[in-house]
Short mmCIF file of C-alpha atoms in Angstrom, two decimals:
data_model
loop_
_atom_site.label_atom_id
_atom_site.label_comp_id
_atom_site.label_asym_id
_atom_site.label_seq_id
_atom_site.Cartn_x
_atom_site.Cartn_y
_atom_site.Cartn_z
CA UNK J 27 -0.19 -0.14 -0.09
CA UNK J 28 1.31 3.96 -0.82
CA UNK J 29 0.24 6.38 1.77
CA UNK J 30 -0.63 9.97 -0.10
CA UNK J 31 0.32 12.66 1.44
CA UNK J 32 -2.31 14.75 -0.25
CA UNK J 33 -6.07 15.70 0.25
CA UNK J 34 -6.63 15.58 -3.71
CA UNK J 35 -8.88 13.76 -4.80
CA UNK J 36 -7.67 13.69 -8.26
CA UNK J 37 -3.79 12.76 -6.84
CA UNK J 38 -5.59 9.87 -5.35
CA UNK J 39 -7.34 8.58 -8.56
CA UNK J 40 -4.61 8.35 -10.42
CA UNK J 41 -2.11 6.58 -7.95
CA UNK J 42 -5.08 4.19 -7.40
CA UNK J 43 -5.00 3.13 -11.06
CA UNK J 44 -1.76 1.73 -10.92
CA UNK J 45 -0.17 1.60 -7.58
CA UNK J 46 -3.86 -0.17 -6.15
CA UNK J 47 -4.81 0.73 -2.83
CA UNK J 48 -3.85 4.24 -1.23
CA UNK J 49 -3.99 5.50 2.58
CA UNK J 50 -4.11 9.50 2.73
CA UNK J 51 -2.98 11.32 4.95
CA UNK J 52 -3.78 15.29 5.76
CA UNK J 53 -0.76 16.75 5.91
CA UNK J 54 -0.88 19.63 7.92
CA UNK J 55 1.97 22.19 7.10
CA UNK J 56 2.31 25.64 6.69
CA UNK J 57 1.93 26.31 2.55
CA UNK J 58 2.84 29.75 2.89
CA UNK J 59 5.58 30.86 0.48
CA UNK J 60 8.88 31.68 1.53
CA UNK J 61 10.56 35.70 0.22
CA UNK J 62 12.76 35.14 -2.89
CA UNK J 63 11.54 31.12 -3.44
CA UNK J 64 10.65 30.12 -7.46
CA UNK J 65 7.49 28.52 -8.16
CA UNK J 66 9.94 25.37 -9.00
CA UNK J 67 11.32 25.55 -4.58
CA UNK J 68 8.40 26.10 -3.88
CA UNK J 69 6.94 22.64 -5.52
CA UNK J 70 9.97 21.18 -4.29
CA UNK J 71 10.02 22.09 -0.18
CA UNK J 72 6.38 21.90 -0.04
CA UNK J 73 5.71 18.36 -1.51
CA UNK J 74 8.93 17.36 0.60
CA UNK J 75 7.69 18.80 3.74
CA UNK J 76 4.08 16.59 2.80
CA UNK J 77 6.18 13.67 2.54
CA UNK J 78 7.97 13.86 5.86
CA UNK J 79 4.75 14.59 7.50
CA UNK J 80 3.68 11.26 7.35
CA UNK J 81 5.31 8.39 9.58
CA UNK J 82 4.81 4.59 7.94
CA UNK J 83 6.74 1.76 7.03
CA UNK J 84 5.08 1.98 3.28
CA UNK J 85 6.19 4.21 0.57
CA UNK J 86 5.07 7.75 1.17
CA UNK J 87 4.28 10.37 -1.57
CA UNK J 88 4.52 13.99 -1.58
CA UNK J 89 2.82 15.97 -3.80
CA UNK J 90 2.11 20.06 -4.65
CA UNK J 91 0.90 22.48 -7.66
CA UNK J 92 1.48 25.64 -7.93
CA UNK J 93 0.96 27.93 -11.10
CA UNK J 94 2.89 30.73 -12.29
CA UNK J 95 2.00 33.61 -15.05
CA UNK J 96 3.93 36.66 -15.61
CA UNK J 97 5.81 36.35 -12.39
CA UNK J 98 2.82 35.85 -10.30
CA UNK J 99 2.17 32.65 -8.37
CA UNK J 100 -1.14 31.09 -7.75
CA UNK J 101 -1.89 28.94 -5.25
CA UNK J 102 -5.22 27.66 -4.61
CA UNK J 103 -8.13 30.27 -4.49
CA UNK J 104 -9.47 32.01 -0.88
CA UNK J 105 -12.69 33.06 -1.88
CA UNK J 106 -14.67 33.34 -5.15
CA UNK J 107 -13.39 36.86 -5.65
CA UNK J 108 -9.68 35.41 -5.39
CA UNK J 109 -11.02 32.91 -8.05
CA UNK J 110 -12.13 35.03 -10.37
CA UNK J 111 -8.91 37.40 -10.26
CA UNK J 112 -6.52 34.37 -10.82
CA UNK J 113 -8.75 33.11 -13.98
CA UNK J 114 -9.19 37.26 -15.68
CA UNK J 115 -5.10 36.87 -14.83
CA UNK J 116 -4.47 33.94 -16.48
CA UNK J 117 -7.43 34.71 -19.57
CA UNK J 118 -5.88 34.57 -23.18
CA UNK J 119 -2.21 33.72 -21.26
CA UNK J 120 0.38 30.74 -21.18
CA UNK J 121 1.14 30.14 -17.57
CA UNK J 122 3.92 27.40 -16.15
CA UNK J 123 2.47 24.81 -13.76
CA UNK J 124 4.59 23.54 -11.48
CA UNK J 125 4.37 19.78 -9.38
CA UNK J 126 6.93 19.01 -6.60
CA UNK J 127 6.55 15.00 -5.91
CA UNK J 128 8.65 13.52 -3.26
CA UNK J 129 8.91 9.75 -2.88
CA UNK J 130 10.25 8.56 0.89
CA UNK J 131 10.19 5.21 1.62
CA UNK J 132 12.37 3.93 4.99
CA UNK J 133 15.33 6.00 4.64
CA UNK J 134 15.51 7.02 0.99
CA UNK J 135 14.08 9.80 -0.62
CA UNK J 136 13.45 10.76 -4.29
CA UNK J 137 12.03 14.42 -5.36
CA UNK J 138 11.19 15.70 -8.75
CA UNK J 139 9.83 18.45 -9.97
CA UNK J 140 7.83 18.56 -13.52
CA UNK J 141 5.99 21.76 -15.28
CA UNK J 142 4.08 22.30 -18.23
CA UNK J 143 2.88 25.43 -19.92
CA UNK J 144 -0.68 25.97 -20.81
CA UNK J 145 -2.35 28.45 -23.15
CA UNK J 146 -5.87 30.24 -22.04
CA UNK J 147 -8.46 31.26 -24.23
CA UNK J 148 -9.82 34.45 -23.70
CA UNK J 149 -12.49 33.87 -21.51
CA UNK J 150 -15.02 36.42 -21.02
CA UNK J 151 -16.87 37.26 -17.55
CA UNK J 152 -19.75 35.22 -17.88
CA UNK J 153 -18.13 31.90 -18.60
CA UNK J 154 -16.14 32.91 -15.70
CA UNK J 155 -18.82 33.04 -13.26
CA UNK J 156 -20.36 30.42 -14.09
CA UNK J 157 -17.54 28.16 -13.73
CA UNK J 158 -16.82 29.93 -10.40
CA UNK J 159 -20.55 28.46 -9.13
CA UNK J 160 -19.88 25.35 -10.27
CA UNK J 161 -17.54 25.13 -6.90
CA UNK J 162 -14.52 23.65 -9.25
CA UNK J 163 -11.83 26.21 -8.76
CA UNK J 164 -11.90 26.05 -4.79
CA UNK J 165 -9.48 23.72 -3.83
CA UNK J 166 -7.19 23.93 -7.14
CA UNK J 167 -4.26 25.58 -7.94
CA UNK J 168 -4.57 28.46 -10.75
CA UNK J 169 -8.34 28.19 -9.77
CA UNK J 170 -9.02 25.44 -12.53
CA UNK J 171 -9.07 21.53 -13.69
CA UNK J 172 -7.94 20.87 -16.80
CA UNK J 173 -9.38 17.74 -16.40
CA UNK J 174 -12.91 18.49 -14.97
CA UNK J 175 -16.06 21.07 -15.79
CA UNK J 176 -15.15 23.98 -18.03
CA UNK J 177 -12.18 24.01 -16.70
CA UNK J 178 -11.55 21.57 -20.03
CA UNK J 179 -12.99 24.59 -22.25
CA UNK J 180 -10.45 26.58 -21.25
CA UNK J 181 -7.43 25.49 -22.30
CA UNK J 182 -6.24 26.07 -25.87
CA UNK J 183 -2.90 24.95 -25.81
CA UNK J 184 -1.00 22.79 -23.93
CA UNK J 185 3.16 22.02 -24.11
CA UNK J 186 4.06 19.81 -20.89
CA UNK J 187 2.62 16.42 -19.70
CA UNK J 188 -1.12 17.06 -19.19
CA UNK J 189 -1.24 15.01 -15.62
CA UNK J 190 1.66 17.67 -14.05
CA UNK J 191 -1.38 20.33 -14.64
CA UNK J 192 -4.04 17.45 -12.76
CA UNK J 193 -1.28 17.48 -9.90
CA UNK J 194 0.56 14.51 -10.44
CA UNK J 195 2.79 13.18 -13.50
CA UNK J 196 2.41 10.05 -12.80
CA UNK J 197 3.71 8.43 -15.91
CA UNK J 198 7.20 10.08 -14.30
CA UNK J 199 6.72 9.22 -11.12
CA UNK J 200 6.19 5.87 -11.76
CA UNK J 201 9.57 5.51 -13.66
CA UNK J 202 11.36 7.28 -11.11
CA UNK J 203 9.99 4.59 -8.78
CA UNK J 204 10.90 1.45 -11.17
CA UNK J 205 14.99 3.30 -11.19
CA UNK J 206 14.86 3.26 -7.61
CA UNK J 207 13.19 -0.08 -7.18
CA UNK J 208 10.65 0.90 -5.27
CA UNK J 209 7.64 -1.13 -7.25
#
């Protein structure tokens, strides 16, 4: 069994497809950013903190996702107004989604960060309002889910791994764990 140090139902579903049973652990860590940290450093640090917060004898996976556009970093929205601001900031532009992953097994740790560039169509106010009404943006970095609801129709182009945008680059995780003899 694998322990997932994340509250994300999307990460849980991806891991279950490839690794079977998953134990969920909701990490209680401070996810605030530090001055001078870039998006890569944030997700690397937070994924490690999440994984290290779990004390188990089995494989533990921690992950964190963040969005960066025009040197601004966007995590999960605080409220609907913040979600609207984030979606307007991403509208019609390219942004980069970073997902950090940390795997711990006994005294071994493997860690990596994947990034994927995403371009949004120009989003009108009504589309943004309708999407916010679904509640979907509230638990997602960048205030959207590429795989569900109206978030699917926002994306004009993607350059990189689709699953990185969902929040877990599952193929990279599989191959890194295989190379480390964890599967």
